[in-house]
């Protein structure tokens, strides 16, 4: 580990070139397809740039970034992400205002995630190059703007507003890599604008992984007060979450994020959604609410007559409402079961809720990153099923470990609602698993 650490520190100054290269690739992927003719029906990632760009975004970037946190933590953020790097670059040029309270609010990244996830569905971010440009380009511009305005040598965007930062943060707690102080100071994690950390971590007090974007800035093999890179068994941080700054807002976000992602998947595959849509359309016409059956603005919903897809206001309202409804239902189920686990085990809600992290992560990878599995052909379903099964087993194992201080029998009983919650998530994603 020491050798790797020394190598990374020695070449840290070269990261800027990696970020610049990634920025070029990122812009080419989101911008070029808008100017190209649509790919023919039989195009592949090897024959048309638009197909390649789509595969790169949804078949590689999305699932692999989430899976990578298990092995390397948030290395995507620190080493590769062009958006975070752009925010930091802009920060060097900006007025460096103090980070305002509204941005520091725990709900800001949650709102950012929800808005981007729902907008992504209504504009058809997976199917239309224009929508991908709007969502990813808009996010990049927001990162640059917030980076420009707030913080001094910081990444306020990455800590407080990135739509996937919080998600990567929760899952990085499962990761095998951590950056830990060599001489930790007691007191627990704290937010500070002082120091070198771009995500405002009070370095000597660092206990949790979630805000660490692995920028390497705090690592110095020679300095006793620096941080060092350590390997650990994946899941250790959650198993011992009581010592790693558990956060109730993060647990709620885990439930909300799982639910809204599930809603974004289910509206596309459930026949009942189409029945409800039909019923609403008939009602709107009967009630002479013709605006509901008119197309809305293209920045808010998919309006692509040339591709035979034109969303109406009722589509926009139904997709958003359906996603929010599934989110509320899933959150209610998981919160109720977590309260039961907490009651039965005597452990805090804010600790036992983390047991759902693995199953939530594989849900996202399997449900929304299905393109990754396509090259496996007939084995795709098996691979997804195996991954999901691993997530279920891991969640239950974490549950067992998180409740460690209580007697085995009590833990076993408390695992019943934990298993029910895991099954509820799996049941929701069943069409992704068994739909090929
Ligand atoms: S937090 Fe978001 S913008 Fe920042 S580096 Fe990570 S993925 Fe990129
Ligand atoms: S803790 Fe260290 S590696 Fe992690 S974000 Fe802060 S300075 Fe970078």
GROMACS .gro file of N, CA and C in nm, residues 141-243:
model
  309
  141UNK      N    1  -2.293   2.270  -1.625
  141UNK     CA    2  -2.298   2.415  -1.609
  141UNK      C    3  -2.327   2.454  -1.464
  142UNK      N    4  -2.418   2.378  -1.400
  142UNK     CA    5  -2.449   2.407  -1.259
  142UNK      C    6  -2.326   2.385  -1.172
  143UNK      N    7  -2.249   2.278  -1.203
  143UNK     CA    8  -2.127   2.250  -1.126
  143UNK      C    9  -2.028   2.364  -1.141
  144UNK      N   10  -2.015   2.413  -1.264
  144UNK     CA   11  -1.920   2.523  -1.289
  144UNK      C   12  -1.967   2.650  -1.217
  145UNK      N   13  -2.099   2.677  -1.224
  145UNK     CA   14  -2.151   2.799  -1.162
  145UNK      C   15  -2.132   2.797  -1.010
  146UNK      N   16  -2.174   2.686  -0.948
  146UNK     CA   17  -2.159   2.679  -0.802
  146UNK      C   18  -2.012   2.677  -0.763
  147UNK      N   19  -1.932   2.605  -0.842
  147UNK     CA   20  -1.789   2.601  -0.815
  147UNK      C   21  -1.728   2.740  -0.825
  148UNK      N   22  -1.772   2.815  -0.925
  148UNK     CA   23  -1.720   2.950  -0.947
  148UNK      C   24  -1.751   3.042  -0.827
  149UNK      N   25  -1.874   3.030  -0.777
  149UNK     CA   26  -1.919   3.126  -0.677
  149UNK      C   27  -1.868   3.096  -0.535
  150UNK      N   28  -1.872   2.966  -0.497
  150UNK     CA   29  -1.861   2.938  -0.353
  150UNK      C   30  -1.738   2.856  -0.316
  151UNK      N   31  -1.683   2.892  -0.199
  151UNK     CA   32  -1.572   2.817  -0.143
  151UNK      C   33  -1.438   2.870  -0.187
  152UNK      N   34  -1.337   2.841  -0.106
  152UNK     CA   35  -1.201   2.883  -0.139
  152UNK      C   36  -1.117   2.757  -0.155
  153UNK      N   37  -1.078   2.728  -0.279
  153UNK     CA   38  -1.008   2.603  -0.312
  153UNK      C   39  -1.091   2.482  -0.267
  154UNK      N   40  -1.219   2.488  -0.294
  154UNK     CA   41  -1.310   2.381  -0.251
  154UNK      C   42  -1.394   2.330  -0.367
  155UNK      N   43  -1.464   2.220  -0.338
  155UNK     CA   44  -1.561   2.167  -0.435
  155UNK      C   45  -1.698   2.165  -0.366
  156UNK      N   46  -1.755   2.283  -0.348
  156UNK     CA   47  -1.886   2.290  -0.282
  156UNK      C   48  -1.988   2.208  -0.359
  157UNK      N   49  -1.976   2.207  -0.491
  157UNK     CA   50  -2.069   2.129  -0.573
  157UNK      C   51  -2.064   1.982  -0.535
  158UNK      N   52  -1.943   1.927  -0.526
  158UNK     CA   53  -1.930   1.784  -0.502
  158UNK      C   54  -1.984   1.745  -0.365
  159UNK      N   55  -1.961   1.827  -0.266
  159UNK     CA   56  -2.008   1.790  -0.132
  159UNK      C   57  -2.158   1.816  -0.115
  160UNK      N   58  -2.207   1.924  -0.176
  160UNK     CA   59  -2.341   1.968  -0.139
  160UNK      C   60  -2.446   1.962  -0.248
  161UNK      N   61  -2.410   1.944  -0.372
  161UNK     CA   62  -2.515   1.956  -0.474
  161UNK      C   63  -2.509   1.853  -0.585
  162UNK      N   64  -2.401   1.781  -0.601
  162UNK     CA   65  -2.396   1.685  -0.712
  162UNK      C   66  -2.508   1.582  -0.698
  163UNK      N   67  -2.584   1.559  -0.807
  163UNK     CA   68  -2.697   1.466  -0.795
  163UNK      C   69  -2.657   1.322  -0.764
  164UNK      N   70  -2.533   1.283  -0.799
  164UNK     CA   71  -2.496   1.145  -0.764
  164UNK      C   72  -2.392   1.138  -0.653
  165UNK      N   73  -2.347   1.254  -0.606
  165UNK     CA   74  -2.244   1.256  -0.502
  165UNK      C   75  -2.289   1.186  -0.375
  166UNK      N   76  -2.414   1.213  -0.335
  166UNK     CA   77  -2.464   1.155  -0.212
  166UNK      C   78  -2.478   1.004  -0.226
  167UNK      N   79  -2.525   0.963  -0.343
  167UNK     CA   80  -2.542   0.819  -0.369
  167UNK      C   81  -2.406   0.748  -0.365
  168UNK      N   82  -2.308   0.807  -0.435
  168UNK     CA   83  -2.175   0.747  -0.433
  168UNK      C   84  -2.119   0.748  -0.291
  169UNK      N   85  -2.152   0.855  -0.218
  169UNK     CA   86  -2.105   0.867  -0.080
  169UNK      C   87  -2.158   0.755   0.008
  170UNK      N   88  -2.288   0.728   0.000
  170UNK     CA   89  -2.347   0.621   0.083
  170UNK      C   90  -2.280   0.489   0.048
  171UNK      N   91  -2.268   0.462  -0.082
  171UNK     CA   92  -2.214   0.332  -0.122
  171UNK      C   93  -2.063   0.322  -0.096
  172UNK      N   94  -1.995   0.437  -0.091
  172UNK     CA   95  -1.850   0.431  -0.065
  172UNK      C   96  -1.824   0.382   0.077
  173UNK      N   97  -1.925   0.388   0.161
  173UNK     CA   98  -1.907   0.331   0.296
  173UNK      C   99  -1.889   0.180   0.289
  174UNK      N  100  -1.932   0.122   0.176
  174UNK     CA  101  -1.912  -0.023   0.158
  174UNK      C  102  -1.773  -0.053   0.105
  175UNK      N  103  -1.703   0.050   0.060
  175UNK     CA  104  -1.582   0.032  -0.021
  175UNK      C  105  -1.463  -0.027   0.052
  176UNK      N  106  -1.372  -0.084  -0.027
  176UNK     CA  107  -1.253  -0.150   0.028
  176UNK      C  108  -1.138  -0.053   0.053
  177UNK      N  109  -1.153   0.072   0.009
  177UNK     CA  110  -1.044   0.168   0.027
  177UNK      C  111  -1.092   0.283   0.115
  178UNK      N  112  -1.009   0.320   0.209
  178UNK     CA  113  -1.042   0.438   0.289
  178UNK      C  114  -0.919   0.525   0.308
  179UNK      N  115  -0.942   0.652   0.328
  179UNK     CA  116  -0.836   0.746   0.359
  179UNK      C  117  -0.854   0.779   0.507
  180UNK      N  118  -0.755   0.741   0.587
  180UNK     CA  119  -0.771   0.757   0.732
  180UNK      C  120  -0.657   0.839   0.791
  181UNK      N  121  -0.687   0.921   0.893
  181UNK     CA  122  -0.580   0.998   0.957
  181UNK      C  123  -0.481   0.904   1.027
  182UNK      N  124  -0.351   0.935   1.013
  182UNK     CA  125  -0.252   0.851   1.083
  182UNK      C  126  -0.261   0.874   1.233
  183UNK      N  127  -0.289   0.998   1.269
  183UNK     CA  128  -0.305   1.030   1.411
  183UNK      C  129  -0.443   1.093   1.432
  184UNK      N  130  -0.545   1.010   1.442
  184UNK     CA  131  -0.680   1.065   1.450
  184UNK      C  132  -0.702   1.144   1.580
  185UNK      N  133  -0.785   1.246   1.563
  185UNK     CA  134  -0.822   1.328   1.679
  185UNK      C  135  -0.967   1.292   1.713
  186UNK      N  136  -0.996   1.267   1.841
  186UNK     CA  137  -1.134   1.228   1.874
  186UNK      C  138  -1.232   1.343   1.853
  187UNK      N  139  -1.360   1.309   1.852
  187UNK     CA  140  -1.462   1.413   1.838
  187UNK      C  141  -1.557   1.387   1.724
  188UNK      N  142  -1.516   1.302   1.631
  188UNK     CA  143  -1.606   1.268   1.521
  188UNK      C  144  -1.597   1.367   1.406
  189UNK      N  145  -1.655   1.329   1.295
  189UNK     CA  146  -1.646   1.409   1.172
  189UNK      C  147  -1.702   1.549   1.189
  190UNK      N  148  -1.639   1.642   1.120
  190UNK     CA  149  -1.688   1.780   1.126
  190UNK      C  150  -1.664   1.846   0.990
  191UNK      N  151  -1.747   1.947   0.964
  191UNK     CA  152  -1.740   2.025   0.839
  191UNK      C  153  -1.650   2.145   0.864
  192UNK      N  154  -1.553   2.168   0.779
  192UNK     CA  155  -1.471   2.288   0.796
  192UNK      C  156  -1.422   2.339   0.661
  193UNK      N  157  -1.420   2.470   0.648
  193UNK     CA  158  -1.367   2.528   0.524
  193UNK      C  159  -1.217   2.550   0.534
  194UNK      N  160  -1.162   2.524   0.656
  194UNK     CA  161  -1.016   2.536   0.672
  194UNK      C  162  -0.951   2.407   0.625
  195UNK      N  163  -0.827   2.413   0.591
  195UNK     CA  164  -0.755   2.291   0.553
  195UNK      C  165  -0.761   2.263   0.404
  196UNK      N  166  -0.691   2.157   0.365
  196UNK     CA  167  -0.674   2.131   0.221
  196UNK      C  168  -0.789   2.051   0.159
  197UNK      N  169  -0.871   1.991   0.240
  197UNK     CA  170  -0.972   1.901   0.183
  197UNK      C  171  -1.074   1.979   0.100
  198UNK      N  172  -1.091   1.944  -0.027
  198UNK     CA  173  -1.186   2.019  -0.111
  198UNK      C  174  -1.332   1.991  -0.076
  199UNK      N  175  -1.357   1.885   0.001
  199UNK     CA  176  -1.496   1.858   0.039
  199UNK      C  177  -1.520   1.888   0.188
  200UNK      N  178  -1.441   1.978   0.239
  200UNK     CA  179  -1.464   2.036   0.371
  200UNK      C  180  -1.462   1.934   0.486
  201UNK      N  181  -1.377   1.832   0.474
  201UNK     CA  182  -1.364   1.735   0.583
  201UNK      C  183  -1.257   1.787   0.681
  202UNK      N  184  -1.290   1.783   0.809
  202UNK     CA  185  -1.191   1.817   0.912
  202UNK      C  186  -1.098   1.695   0.922
  203UNK      N  187  -0.984   1.702   0.857
  203UNK     CA  188  -0.905   1.581   0.830
  203UNK      C  189  -0.865   1.498   0.953
  204UNK      N  190  -0.812   1.559   1.059
  204UNK     CA  191  -0.771   1.473   1.172
  204UNK      C  192  -0.889   1.402   1.239
  205UNK      N  193  -1.010   1.456   1.218
  205UNK     CA  194  -1.128   1.395   1.283
  205UNK      C  195  -1.205   1.302   1.189
  206UNK      N  196  -1.150   1.279   1.072
  206UNK     CA  197  -1.224   1.202   0.971
  206UNK      C  198  -1.249   1.057   1.016
  207UNK      N  199  -1.374   1.017   1.010
  207UNK     CA  200  -1.410   0.878   1.045
  207UNK      C  201  -1.492   0.810   0.935
  208UNK      N  202  -1.556   0.891   0.852
  208UNK     CA  203  -1.648   0.832   0.753
  208UNK      C  204  -1.593   0.856   0.612
  209UNK      N  205  -1.635   0.768   0.521
  209UNK     CA  206  -1.582   0.775   0.384
  209UNK      C  207  -1.665   0.862   0.292
  210UNK      N  208  -1.788   0.887   0.329
  210UNK     CA  209  -1.882   0.931   0.225
  210UNK      C  210  -1.846   1.062   0.156
  211UNK      N  211  -1.781   1.156   0.225
  211UNK     CA  212  -1.749   1.282   0.159
  211UNK      C  213  -1.611   1.282   0.095
  212UNK      N  214  -1.538   1.174   0.112
  212UNK     CA  215  -1.400   1.171   0.059
  212UNK      C  216  -1.401   1.135  -0.088
  213UNK      N  217  -1.356   1.228  -0.171
  213UNK     CA  218  -1.356   1.203  -0.316
  213UNK      C  219  -1.220   1.151  -0.364
  214UNK      N  220  -1.134   1.117  -0.270
  214UNK     CA  221  -1.005   1.054  -0.302
  214UNK      C  222  -0.920   1.140  -0.396
  215UNK      N  223  -0.911   1.268  -0.360
  215UNK     CA  224  -0.831   1.358  -0.443
  215UNK      C  225  -0.682   1.346  -0.413
  216UNK      N  226  -0.648   1.277  -0.304
  216UNK     CA  227  -0.510   1.249  -0.263
  216UNK      C  228  -0.439   1.369  -0.200
  217UNK      N  229  -0.508   1.481  -0.187
  217UNK     CA  230  -0.440   1.602  -0.142
  217UNK      C  231  -0.389   1.593   0.002
  218UNK      N  232  -0.456   1.511   0.080
  218UNK     CA  233  -0.419   1.503   0.222
  218UNK      C  234  -0.317   1.393   0.248
  219UNK      N  235  -0.280   1.320   0.142
  219UNK     CA  236  -0.191   1.205   0.161
  219UNK      C  237  -0.046   1.248   0.146
  220UNK      N  238   0.034   1.214   0.245
  220UNK     CA  239   0.177   1.245   0.239
  220UNK      C  240   0.250   1.139   0.321
  221UNK      N  241   0.318   1.048   0.254
  221UNK     CA  242   0.381   0.938   0.327
  221UNK      C  243   0.479   0.985   0.434
  222UNK      N  244   0.534   1.107   0.415
  222UNK     CA  245   0.635   1.153   0.512
  222UNK      C  246   0.574   1.224   0.633
  223UNK      N  247   0.458   1.284   0.617
  223UNK     CA  248   0.403   1.369   0.724
  223UNK      C  249   0.321   1.287   0.823
  224UNK      N  250   0.348   1.308   0.951
  224UNK     CA  251   0.277   1.231   1.053
  224UNK      C  252   0.132   1.274   1.068
  225UNK      N  253   0.105   1.399   1.035
  225UNK     CA  254  -0.031   1.449   1.051
  225UNK      C  255  -0.119   1.425   0.929
  226UNK      N  256  -0.063   1.358   0.828
  226UNK     CA  257  -0.140   1.340   0.703
  226UNK      C  258  -0.234   1.219   0.713
  227UNK      N  259  -0.306   1.196   0.603
  227UNK     CA  260  -0.390   1.076   0.596
  227UNK      C  261  -0.316   0.970   0.516
  228UNK      N  262  -0.355   0.846   0.536
  228UNK     CA  263  -0.295   0.738   0.459
  228UNK      C  264  -0.405   0.653   0.396
  229UNK      N  265  -0.366   0.585   0.289
  229UNK     CA  266  -0.463   0.499   0.221
  229UNK      C  267  -0.460   0.362   0.288
  230UNK      N  268  -0.579   0.313   0.325
  230UNK     CA  269  -0.585   0.181   0.389
  230UNK      C  270  -0.684   0.093   0.315
  231UNK      N  271  -0.652  -0.034   0.314
  231UNK     CA  272  -0.747  -0.132   0.259
  231UNK      C  273  -0.827  -0.192   0.374
  232UNK      N  274  -0.949  -0.230   0.344
  232UNK     CA  275  -1.032  -0.293   0.447
  232UNK      C  276  -1.127  -0.390   0.377
  233UNK      N  277  -1.184  -0.479   0.453
  233UNK     CA  278  -1.283  -0.571   0.396
  233UNK      C  279  -1.406  -0.489   0.357
  234UNK      N  280  -1.458  -0.506   0.232
  234UNK     CA  281  -1.577  -0.428   0.193
  234UNK      C  282  -1.691  -0.447   0.294
  235UNK      N  283  -1.752  -0.337   0.328
  235UNK     CA  284  -1.866  -0.342   0.421
  235UNK      C  285  -1.829  -0.312   0.564
  236UNK      N  286  -1.697  -0.308   0.594
  236UNK     CA  287  -1.655  -0.291   0.734
  236UNK      C  288  -1.712  -0.163   0.795
  237UNK      N  289  -1.711  -0.056   0.717
  237UNK     CA  290  -1.755   0.072   0.774
  237UNK      C  291  -1.902   0.065   0.818
  238UNK      N  292  -1.982  -0.004   0.739
  238UNK     CA  293  -2.124  -0.014   0.777
  238UNK      C  294  -2.142  -0.114   0.892
  239UNK      N  295  -2.063  -0.219   0.890
  239UNK     CA  296  -2.072  -0.314   1.002
  239UNK      C  297  -2.045  -0.244   1.135
  240UNK      N  298  -1.955  -0.144   1.130
  240UNK     CA  299  -1.920  -0.071   1.253
  240UNK      C  300  -1.968   0.074   1.242
  241UNK      N  301  -2.086   0.089   1.188
  241UNK     CA  302  -2.135   0.223   1.155
  241UNK      C  303  -2.144   0.314   1.277
  242UNK      N  304  -2.163   0.256   1.394
  242UNK     CA  305  -2.172   0.339   1.515
  242UNK      C  306  -2.046   0.423   1.534
  243UNK      N  307  -1.932   0.374   1.480
  243UNK     CA  308  -1.805   0.446   1.497
  243UNK      C  309  -1.770   0.529   1.374
   0.00000   0.00000   0.00000
